Tab-separated table of C-alpha atoms and ligand atoms in Angstrom:
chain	number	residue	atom	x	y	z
A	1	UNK	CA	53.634	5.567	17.082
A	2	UNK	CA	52.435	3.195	19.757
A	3	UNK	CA	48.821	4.115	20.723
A	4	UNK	CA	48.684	1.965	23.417
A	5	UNK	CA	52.006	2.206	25.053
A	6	UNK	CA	52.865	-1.478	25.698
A	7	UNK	CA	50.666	-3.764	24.460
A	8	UNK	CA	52.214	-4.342	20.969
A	9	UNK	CA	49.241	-6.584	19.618
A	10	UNK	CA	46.648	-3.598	20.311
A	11	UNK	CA	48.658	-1.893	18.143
A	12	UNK	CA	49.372	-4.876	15.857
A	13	UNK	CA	45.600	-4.621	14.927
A	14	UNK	CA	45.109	-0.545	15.546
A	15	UNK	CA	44.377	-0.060	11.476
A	16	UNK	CA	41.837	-3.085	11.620
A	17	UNK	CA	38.159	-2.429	10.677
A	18	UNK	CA	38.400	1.200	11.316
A	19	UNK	CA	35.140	2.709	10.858
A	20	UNK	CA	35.012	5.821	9.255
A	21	UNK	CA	31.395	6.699	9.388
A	22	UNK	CA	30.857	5.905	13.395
A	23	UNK	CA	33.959	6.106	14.529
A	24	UNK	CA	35.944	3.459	16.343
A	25	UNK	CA	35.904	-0.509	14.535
A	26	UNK	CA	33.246	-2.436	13.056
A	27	UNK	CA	34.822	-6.234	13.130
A	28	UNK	CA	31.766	-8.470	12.560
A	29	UNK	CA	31.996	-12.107	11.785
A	30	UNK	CA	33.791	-13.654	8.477
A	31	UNK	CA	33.818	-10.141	6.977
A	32	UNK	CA	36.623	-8.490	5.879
A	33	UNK	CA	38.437	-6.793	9.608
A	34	UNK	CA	37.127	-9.952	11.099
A	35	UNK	CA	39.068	-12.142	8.620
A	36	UNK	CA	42.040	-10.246	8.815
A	37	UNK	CA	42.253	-10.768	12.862
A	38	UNK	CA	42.000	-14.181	12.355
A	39	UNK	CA	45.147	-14.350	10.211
A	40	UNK	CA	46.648	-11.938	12.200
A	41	UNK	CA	45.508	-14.434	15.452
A	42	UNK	CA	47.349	-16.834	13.376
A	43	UNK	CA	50.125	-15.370	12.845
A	44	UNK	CA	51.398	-13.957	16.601
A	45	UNK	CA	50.314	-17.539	17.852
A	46	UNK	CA	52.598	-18.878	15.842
A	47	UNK	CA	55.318	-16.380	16.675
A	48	UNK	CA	54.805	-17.794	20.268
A	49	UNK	CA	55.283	-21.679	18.753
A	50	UNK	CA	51.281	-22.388	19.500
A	51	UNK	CA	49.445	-24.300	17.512
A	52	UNK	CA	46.325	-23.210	15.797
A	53	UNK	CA	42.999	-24.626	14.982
A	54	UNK	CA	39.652	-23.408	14.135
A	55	UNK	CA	36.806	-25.693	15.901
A	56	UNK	CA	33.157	-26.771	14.559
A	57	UNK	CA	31.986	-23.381	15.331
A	58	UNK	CA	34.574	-21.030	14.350
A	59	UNK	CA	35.711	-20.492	17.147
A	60	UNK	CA	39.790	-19.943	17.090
A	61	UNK	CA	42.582	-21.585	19.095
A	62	UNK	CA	46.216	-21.709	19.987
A	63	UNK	CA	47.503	-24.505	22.017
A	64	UNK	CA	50.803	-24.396	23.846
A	65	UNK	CA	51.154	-28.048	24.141
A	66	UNK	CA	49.306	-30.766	22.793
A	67	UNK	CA	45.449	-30.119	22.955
A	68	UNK	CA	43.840	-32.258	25.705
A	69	UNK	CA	41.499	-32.456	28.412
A	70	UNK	CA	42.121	-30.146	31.301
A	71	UNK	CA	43.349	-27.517	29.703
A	72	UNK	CA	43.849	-23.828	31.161
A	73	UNK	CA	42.226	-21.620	28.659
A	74	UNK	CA	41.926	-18.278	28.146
A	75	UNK	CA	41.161	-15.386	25.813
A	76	UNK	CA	38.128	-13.545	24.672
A	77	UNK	CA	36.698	-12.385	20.953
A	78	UNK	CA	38.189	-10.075	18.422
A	79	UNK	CA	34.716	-8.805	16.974
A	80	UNK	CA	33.045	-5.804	17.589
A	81	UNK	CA	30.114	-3.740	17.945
A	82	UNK	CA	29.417	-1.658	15.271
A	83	UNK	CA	31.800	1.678	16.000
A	84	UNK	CA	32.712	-0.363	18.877
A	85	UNK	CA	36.278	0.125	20.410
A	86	UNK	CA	39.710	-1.004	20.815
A	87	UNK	CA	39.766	-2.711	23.919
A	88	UNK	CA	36.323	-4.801	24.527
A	89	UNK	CA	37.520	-8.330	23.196
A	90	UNK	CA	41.054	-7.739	21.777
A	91	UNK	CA	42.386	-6.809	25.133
A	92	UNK	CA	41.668	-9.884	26.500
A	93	UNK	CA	43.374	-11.747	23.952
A	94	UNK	CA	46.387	-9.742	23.553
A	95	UNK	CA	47.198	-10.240	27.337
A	96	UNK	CA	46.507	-13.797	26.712
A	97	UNK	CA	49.580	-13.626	24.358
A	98	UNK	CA	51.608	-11.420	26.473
A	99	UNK	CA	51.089	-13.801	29.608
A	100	UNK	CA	52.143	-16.909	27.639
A	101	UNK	CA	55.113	-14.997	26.093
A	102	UNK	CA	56.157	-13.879	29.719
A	103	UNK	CA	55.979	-17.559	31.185
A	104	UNK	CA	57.832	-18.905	27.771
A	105	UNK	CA	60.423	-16.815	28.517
A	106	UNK	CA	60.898	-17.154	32.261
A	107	UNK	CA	61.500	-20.823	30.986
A	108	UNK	CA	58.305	-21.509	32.424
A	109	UNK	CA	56.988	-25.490	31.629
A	110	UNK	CA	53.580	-26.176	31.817
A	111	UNK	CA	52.051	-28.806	33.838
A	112	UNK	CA	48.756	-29.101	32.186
A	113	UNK	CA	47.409	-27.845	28.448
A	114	UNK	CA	47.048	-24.371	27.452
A	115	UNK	CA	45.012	-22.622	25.280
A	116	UNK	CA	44.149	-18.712	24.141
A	117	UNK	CA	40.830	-18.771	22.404
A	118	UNK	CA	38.598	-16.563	20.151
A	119	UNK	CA	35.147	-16.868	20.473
A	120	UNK	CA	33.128	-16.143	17.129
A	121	UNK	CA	30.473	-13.862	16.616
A	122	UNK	CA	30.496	-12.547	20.637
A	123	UNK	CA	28.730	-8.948	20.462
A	124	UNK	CA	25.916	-10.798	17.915
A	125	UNK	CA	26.388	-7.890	15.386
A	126	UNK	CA	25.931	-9.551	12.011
A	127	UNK	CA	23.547	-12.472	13.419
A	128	UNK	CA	21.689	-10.682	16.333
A	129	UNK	CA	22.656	-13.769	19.152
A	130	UNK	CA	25.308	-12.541	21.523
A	131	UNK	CA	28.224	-15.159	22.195
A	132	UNK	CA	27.098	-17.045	19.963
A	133	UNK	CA	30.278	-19.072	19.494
A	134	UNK	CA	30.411	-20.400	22.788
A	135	UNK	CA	26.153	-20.736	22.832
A	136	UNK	CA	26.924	-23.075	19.745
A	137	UNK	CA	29.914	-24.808	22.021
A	138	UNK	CA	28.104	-25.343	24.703
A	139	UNK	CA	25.274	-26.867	23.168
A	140	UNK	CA	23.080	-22.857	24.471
A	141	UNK	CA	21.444	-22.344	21.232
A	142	UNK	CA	19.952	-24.771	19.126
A	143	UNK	CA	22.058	-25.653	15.606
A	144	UNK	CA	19.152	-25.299	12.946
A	145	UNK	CA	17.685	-21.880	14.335
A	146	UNK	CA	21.574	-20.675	14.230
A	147	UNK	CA	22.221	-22.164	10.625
A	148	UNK	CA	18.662	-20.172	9.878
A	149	UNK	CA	19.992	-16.475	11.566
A	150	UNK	CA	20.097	-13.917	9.109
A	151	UNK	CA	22.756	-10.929	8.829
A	152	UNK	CA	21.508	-7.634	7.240
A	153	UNK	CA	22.217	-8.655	4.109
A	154	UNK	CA	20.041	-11.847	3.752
A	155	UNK	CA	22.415	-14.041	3.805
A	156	UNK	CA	22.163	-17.038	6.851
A	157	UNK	CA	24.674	-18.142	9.199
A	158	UNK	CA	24.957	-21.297	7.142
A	159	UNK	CA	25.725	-19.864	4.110
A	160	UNK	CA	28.545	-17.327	5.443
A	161	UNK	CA	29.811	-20.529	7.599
A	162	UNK	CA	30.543	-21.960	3.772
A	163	UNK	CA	32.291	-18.823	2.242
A	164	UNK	CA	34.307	-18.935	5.631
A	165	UNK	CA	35.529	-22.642	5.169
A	166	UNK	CA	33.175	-23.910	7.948
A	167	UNK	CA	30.831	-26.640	7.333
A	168	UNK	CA	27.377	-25.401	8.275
A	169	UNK	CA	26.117	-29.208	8.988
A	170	UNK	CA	28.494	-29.346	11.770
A	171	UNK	CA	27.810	-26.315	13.953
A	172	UNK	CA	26.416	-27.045	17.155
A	173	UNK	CA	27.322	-28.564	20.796
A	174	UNK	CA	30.987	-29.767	20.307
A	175	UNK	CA	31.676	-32.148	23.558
A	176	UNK	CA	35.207	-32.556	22.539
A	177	UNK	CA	36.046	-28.952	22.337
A	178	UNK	CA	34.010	-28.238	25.641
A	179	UNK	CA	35.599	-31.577	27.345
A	180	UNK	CA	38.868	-30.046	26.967
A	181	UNK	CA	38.544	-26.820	29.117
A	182	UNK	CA	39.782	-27.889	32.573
A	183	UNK	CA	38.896	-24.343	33.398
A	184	UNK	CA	38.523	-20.478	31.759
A	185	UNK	CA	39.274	-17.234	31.965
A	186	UNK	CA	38.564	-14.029	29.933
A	187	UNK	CA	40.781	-11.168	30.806
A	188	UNK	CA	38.426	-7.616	29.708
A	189	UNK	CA	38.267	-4.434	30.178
A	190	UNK	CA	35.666	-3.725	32.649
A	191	UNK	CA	32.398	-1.961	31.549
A	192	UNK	CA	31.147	-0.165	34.025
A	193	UNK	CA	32.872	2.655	36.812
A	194	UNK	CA	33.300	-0.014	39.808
A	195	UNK	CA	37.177	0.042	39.513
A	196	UNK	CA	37.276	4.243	39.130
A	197	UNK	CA	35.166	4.228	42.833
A	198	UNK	CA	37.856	1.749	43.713
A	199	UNK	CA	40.847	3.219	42.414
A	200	UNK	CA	42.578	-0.303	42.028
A	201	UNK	CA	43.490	-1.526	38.242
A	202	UNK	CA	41.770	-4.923	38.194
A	203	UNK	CA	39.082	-6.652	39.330
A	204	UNK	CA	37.286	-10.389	39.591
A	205	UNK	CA	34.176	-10.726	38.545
A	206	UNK	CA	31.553	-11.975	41.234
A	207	UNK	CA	28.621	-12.101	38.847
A	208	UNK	CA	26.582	-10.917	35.748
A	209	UNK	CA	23.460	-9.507	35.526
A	210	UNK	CA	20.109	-11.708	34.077
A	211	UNK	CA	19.669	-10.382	30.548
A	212	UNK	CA	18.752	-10.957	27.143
A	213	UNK	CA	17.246	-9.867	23.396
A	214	UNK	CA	13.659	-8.978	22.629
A	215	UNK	CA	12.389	-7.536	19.190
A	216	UNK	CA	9.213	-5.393	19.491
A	217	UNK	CA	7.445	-5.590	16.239
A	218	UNK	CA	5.255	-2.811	15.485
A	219	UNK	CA	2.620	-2.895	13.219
A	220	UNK	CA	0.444	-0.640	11.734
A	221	UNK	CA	-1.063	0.680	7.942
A	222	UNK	CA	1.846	1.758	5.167
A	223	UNK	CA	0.939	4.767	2.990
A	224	UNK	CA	1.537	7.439	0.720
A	225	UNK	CA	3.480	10.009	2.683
A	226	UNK	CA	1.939	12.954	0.466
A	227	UNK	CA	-1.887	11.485	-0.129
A	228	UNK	CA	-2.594	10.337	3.665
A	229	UNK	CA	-3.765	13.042	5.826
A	230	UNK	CA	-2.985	13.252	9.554
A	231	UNK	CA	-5.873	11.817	11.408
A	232	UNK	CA	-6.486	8.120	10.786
A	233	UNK	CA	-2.944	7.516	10.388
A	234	UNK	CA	-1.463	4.160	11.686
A	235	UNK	CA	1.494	5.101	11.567
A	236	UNK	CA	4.683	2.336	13.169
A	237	UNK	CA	6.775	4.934	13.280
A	238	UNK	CA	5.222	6.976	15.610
A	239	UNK	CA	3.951	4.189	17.910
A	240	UNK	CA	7.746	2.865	17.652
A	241	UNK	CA	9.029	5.805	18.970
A	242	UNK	CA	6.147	6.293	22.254
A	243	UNK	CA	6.648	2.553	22.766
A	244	UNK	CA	10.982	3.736	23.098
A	245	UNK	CA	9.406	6.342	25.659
A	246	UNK	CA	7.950	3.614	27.161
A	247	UNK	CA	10.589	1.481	27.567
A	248	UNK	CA	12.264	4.433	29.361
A	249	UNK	CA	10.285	5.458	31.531
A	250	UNK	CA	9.016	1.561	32.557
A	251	UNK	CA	12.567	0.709	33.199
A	252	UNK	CA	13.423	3.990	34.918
A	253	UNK	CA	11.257	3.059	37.341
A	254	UNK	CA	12.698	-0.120	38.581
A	255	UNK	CA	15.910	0.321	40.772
A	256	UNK	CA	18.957	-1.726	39.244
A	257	UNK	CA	17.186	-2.212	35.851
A	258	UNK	CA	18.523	-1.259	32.178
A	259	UNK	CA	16.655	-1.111	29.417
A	260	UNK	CA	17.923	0.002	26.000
A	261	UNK	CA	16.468	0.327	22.598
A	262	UNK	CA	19.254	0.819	20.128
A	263	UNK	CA	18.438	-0.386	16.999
A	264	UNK	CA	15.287	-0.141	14.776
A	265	UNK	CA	14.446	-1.011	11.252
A	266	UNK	CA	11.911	0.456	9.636
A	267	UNK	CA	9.656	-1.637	6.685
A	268	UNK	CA	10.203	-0.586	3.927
A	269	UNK	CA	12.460	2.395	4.955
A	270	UNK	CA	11.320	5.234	2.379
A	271	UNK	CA	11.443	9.094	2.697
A	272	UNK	CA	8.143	9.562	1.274
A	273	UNK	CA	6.438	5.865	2.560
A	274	UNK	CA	4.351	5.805	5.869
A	275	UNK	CA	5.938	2.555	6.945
A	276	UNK	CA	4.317	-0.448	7.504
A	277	UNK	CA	6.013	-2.058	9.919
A	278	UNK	CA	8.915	-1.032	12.531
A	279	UNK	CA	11.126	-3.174	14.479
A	280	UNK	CA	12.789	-2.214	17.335
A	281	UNK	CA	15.097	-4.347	19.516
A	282	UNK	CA	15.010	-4.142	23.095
A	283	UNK	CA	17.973	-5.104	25.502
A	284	UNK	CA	16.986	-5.887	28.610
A	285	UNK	CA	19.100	-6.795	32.306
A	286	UNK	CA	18.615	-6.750	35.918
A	287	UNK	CA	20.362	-8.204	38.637
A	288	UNK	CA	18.363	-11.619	39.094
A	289	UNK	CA	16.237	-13.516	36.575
A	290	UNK	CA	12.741	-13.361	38.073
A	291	UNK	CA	13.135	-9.254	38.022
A	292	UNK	CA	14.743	-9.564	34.240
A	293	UNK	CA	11.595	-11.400	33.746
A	294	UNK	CA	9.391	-8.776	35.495
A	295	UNK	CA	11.426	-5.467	33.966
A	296	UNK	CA	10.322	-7.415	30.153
A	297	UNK	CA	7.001	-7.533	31.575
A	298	UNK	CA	5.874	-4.169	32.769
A	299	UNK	CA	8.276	-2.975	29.681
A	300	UNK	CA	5.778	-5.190	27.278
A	301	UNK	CA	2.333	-3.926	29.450
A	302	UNK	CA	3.725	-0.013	28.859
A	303	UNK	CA	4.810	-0.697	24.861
A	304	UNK	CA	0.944	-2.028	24.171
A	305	UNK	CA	-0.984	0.640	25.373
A	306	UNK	CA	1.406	2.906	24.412
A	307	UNK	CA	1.423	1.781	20.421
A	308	UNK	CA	-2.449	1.851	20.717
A	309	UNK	CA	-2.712	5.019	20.951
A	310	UNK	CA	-1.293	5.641	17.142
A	311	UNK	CA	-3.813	2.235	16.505
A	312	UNK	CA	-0.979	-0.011	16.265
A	313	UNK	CA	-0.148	-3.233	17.559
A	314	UNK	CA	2.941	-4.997	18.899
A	315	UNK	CA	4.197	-8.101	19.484
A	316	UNK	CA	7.386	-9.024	21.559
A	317	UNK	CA	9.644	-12.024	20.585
A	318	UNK	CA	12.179	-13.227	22.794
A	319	UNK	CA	15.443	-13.379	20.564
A	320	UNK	CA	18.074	-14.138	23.495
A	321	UNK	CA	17.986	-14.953	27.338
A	322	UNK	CA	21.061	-15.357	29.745
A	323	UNK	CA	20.539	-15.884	33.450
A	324	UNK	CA	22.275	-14.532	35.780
A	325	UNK	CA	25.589	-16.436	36.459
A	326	UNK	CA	27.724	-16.265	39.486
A	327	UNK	CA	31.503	-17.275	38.602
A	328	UNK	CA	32.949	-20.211	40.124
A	329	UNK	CA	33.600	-20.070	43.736
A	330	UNK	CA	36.955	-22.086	43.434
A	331	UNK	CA	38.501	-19.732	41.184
A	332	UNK	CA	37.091	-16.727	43.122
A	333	UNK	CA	38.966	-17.898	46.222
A	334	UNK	CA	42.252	-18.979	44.056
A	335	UNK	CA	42.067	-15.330	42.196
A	336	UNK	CA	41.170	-14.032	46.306
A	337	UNK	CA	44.441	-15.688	47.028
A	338	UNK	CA	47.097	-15.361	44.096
A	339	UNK	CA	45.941	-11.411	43.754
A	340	UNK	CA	46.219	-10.581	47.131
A	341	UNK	CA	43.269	-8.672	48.378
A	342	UNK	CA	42.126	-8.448	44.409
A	343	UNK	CA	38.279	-6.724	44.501
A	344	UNK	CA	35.130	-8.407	43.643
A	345	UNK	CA	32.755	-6.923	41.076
A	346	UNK	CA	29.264	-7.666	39.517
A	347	UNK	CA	28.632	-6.635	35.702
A	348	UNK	CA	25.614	-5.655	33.816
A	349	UNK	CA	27.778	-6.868	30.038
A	350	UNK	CA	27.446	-10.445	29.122
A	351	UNK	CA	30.231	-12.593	27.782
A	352	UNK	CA	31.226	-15.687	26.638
A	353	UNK	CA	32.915	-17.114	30.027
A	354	UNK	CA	29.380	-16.230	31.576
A	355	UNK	CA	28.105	-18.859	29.075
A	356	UNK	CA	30.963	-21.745	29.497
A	357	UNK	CA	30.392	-20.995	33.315
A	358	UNK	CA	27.092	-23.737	33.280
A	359	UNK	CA	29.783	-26.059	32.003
A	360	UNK	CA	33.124	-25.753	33.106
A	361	UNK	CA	34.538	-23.825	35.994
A	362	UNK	CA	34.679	-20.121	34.344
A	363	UNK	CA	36.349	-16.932	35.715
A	364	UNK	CA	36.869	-12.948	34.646
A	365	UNK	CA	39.391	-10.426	35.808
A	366	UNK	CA	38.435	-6.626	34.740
A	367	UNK	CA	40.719	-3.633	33.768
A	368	UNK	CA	40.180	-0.257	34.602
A	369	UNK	CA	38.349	1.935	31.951
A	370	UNK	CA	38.981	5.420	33.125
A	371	UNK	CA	35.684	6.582	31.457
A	372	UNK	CA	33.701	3.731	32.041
A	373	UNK	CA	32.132	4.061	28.400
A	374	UNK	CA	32.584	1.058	25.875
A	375	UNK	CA	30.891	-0.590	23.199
A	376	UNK	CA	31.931	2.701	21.641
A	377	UNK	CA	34.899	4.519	19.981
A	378	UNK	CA	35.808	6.790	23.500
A	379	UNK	CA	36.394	3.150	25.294
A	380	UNK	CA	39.543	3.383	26.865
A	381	UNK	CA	41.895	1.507	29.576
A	382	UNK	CA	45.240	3.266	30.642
A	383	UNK	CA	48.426	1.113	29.486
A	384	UNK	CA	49.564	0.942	32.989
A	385	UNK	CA	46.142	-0.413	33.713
A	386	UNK	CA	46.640	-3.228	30.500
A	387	UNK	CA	50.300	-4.285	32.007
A	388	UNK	CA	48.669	-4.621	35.924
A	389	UNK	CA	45.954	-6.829	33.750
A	390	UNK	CA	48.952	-9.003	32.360
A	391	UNK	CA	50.850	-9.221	35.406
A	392	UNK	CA	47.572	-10.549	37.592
A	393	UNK	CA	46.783	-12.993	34.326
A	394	UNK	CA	50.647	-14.428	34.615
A	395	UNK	CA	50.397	-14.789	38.263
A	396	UNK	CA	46.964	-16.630	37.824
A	397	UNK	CA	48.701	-18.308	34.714
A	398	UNK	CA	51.580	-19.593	36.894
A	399	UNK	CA	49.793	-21.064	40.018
A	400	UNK	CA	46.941	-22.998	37.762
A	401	UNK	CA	49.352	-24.457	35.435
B	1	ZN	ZN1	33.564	-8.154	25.069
């Protein structure tokens, strides 16, 4: 059965990194699903005749034509959030495919270099730095504090970059990969309702919110969960969860702003163990950097005096920050022009072409998501939706090359 009508390579990769205890796919970086894409990458680029490689930074690419400067790229990532869905990444890739298989056979020759490409390690889920393959690229983060992130299980980026064939000592800015983008574009499917209000199946992106990482640690006094009575407790646990109150109710009170707490970890993590320690991470966006930076600041004011009251403390570390970007305004006109009266939306979701857009020209078109809801399993986009999303990236696809 095809679950996703006609776009074969969704369904290529359908049975990849299922996850049966949240639902949806858990594809995170040089583990098992995400391995498996890769060869799977491998092999329907080389169905197509492209030529792959696999750059300084894991990142993944398939040329049509010999690589060089100038190049039209696009394509998107292949891992996931954990329980994440089947569209936010993949899509973006498998269109990249179908365009390039459309303009193949159409007899189409290209005038310039061509490239689909996989960014590694996008959604940050095993080393807590989103897009961090094209923050490595792009010279965004610096190479010893990646080779030092650590995934859940202890081990660091460098030493999964060796069990993955990369070598860890050469991770970092790569001016000869960057040099050779003439120009991107990620094809996704939008997150967010501003297509539903619209009732059109693709959009450009305009722009993407400010927005970045924090991790609130909260301190206080581990116990025995059976010998400790109630008053006088210190307990992290508690404070953790008024400080997620907090972040609430600071953020609710700033128009535009999102705030989101969705992952804590509590030290050491036992049934019958007052913790010691909690950390919670905060995710944090609004629409320009200066109120990002204010929205972290009355969100850090409300977390301290809330975690006081349970006599904790906190500290906030800044793990991640993206500015907001505004796409290129040659491409936007181009896109204005090719996709005849195409609409123009903002996003609050980061991605890797609003990284590469401080160095090359950079560009997004958005398919519908009937629901709106992604980074989880209910993420959807209708196939009609997927095949309008093709068609626009051909037409692009055509006129650039
Ligand atoms: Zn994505």
């Amino acid at each position: 059965m095809l679950a996703h009508g006609m776009l074969a390579g969704l369904d290529e990769i359908a049975g990849t990194g299922r996850d049966a205890r949240r639902g949806g796919y858990s594809r995170h970086l040089w583990q098992g699903a995400d391995l498996e894409l890769r060869a799977w990458f491998t092999e329907r680029a080389e169905r197509l005749g492209l030529m792959v490689a696999t750059d300084r930074n894991g990142n993944l690419w398939a040329w049509w034509g010999e690589p060089g400067p100038g190049a039209v790229v696009t394509g998107s990532h292949l891992d996931s959030v954990p329980g994440g869905g089947a569209y936010d990444g993949p899509l973006g890739v498998v269109s990249a495919f179908e365009a390039i298989g459309r303009l193949q056979a159409s007899g189409f020759v290209p005038s310039r270099p061509v490239a689909v490409l996989v960014f590694a390690e996008e959604e940050g889920s095993r080393f807590g730095i989103a897009c961090l393959g094209s923050r490595l690229m792009t010279g965004g983060i610096d190479a010893d504090r990646a080779r030092a992130l650590v995934d859940p299980d202890g081990v660091t980026l460098a030493e999964a970059a060796v069990r993955a064939g990369v070598d860890p000592e050469r991770l970092g800015a790569d001016r000869e990969a960057l040099g050779r983008i003439g120009l991107f574009i990620e094809l996704h499917v939008e997150q967010g309702r501003g297509l539903i209000d619209l009732g059109r199946p693709v959009a450009v992106a305009s722009s993407i919110l400010a927005h970045g990482r924090w991790r609130l640690t909260v301190t206080g006094q581990g116990n025995h969960a059976g010998a400790t009575l109630m008053p006088g407790r210190r307990d992290p646990m508690v404070a953790a969860a008024r400080a997620v109150v907090a972040v609430h109710e600071a953020s609710s009170a700033i128009p535009g702003a999102r705030a989101t707490v969705g992952r804590l970890e509590v030290v050491p993590g036992g049934t019958n163990v007052i913790a010691s320690t909690v950390h919670a991470w905060l995710d944090a966006r609004c629409e320009t950097d200066a109120g990002t930076r204010a929205l972290v600041a009355a969100i850090t004011a409300r977390v301290e005096e809330a975690v006081g009251l349970n006599g904790c403390s906190v500290s906030v570390t800044e793990e991640s920050w993206t500015g907001t970007v505004t796409f290129d305004h040659g491409l936007r006109e181009c896109f204005g022009r090719e996709l005849g009266g195409v609409p123009f939306l903002p996003t609050g979701a980061g991605h890797d072409a609003g990284v590469l857009a401080a160095s090359v020209p950079s560009a997004m078109l958005f398919v519908r998501n009937p629901t709106g809801i992604s980074h989880s399993p209910e993420e959807f986009a209708e196939a009609d939706d997927c095949v309008a999303g093709i068609d626009a990236l051909e037409t692009l696809l055509r006129s650039l090359l």
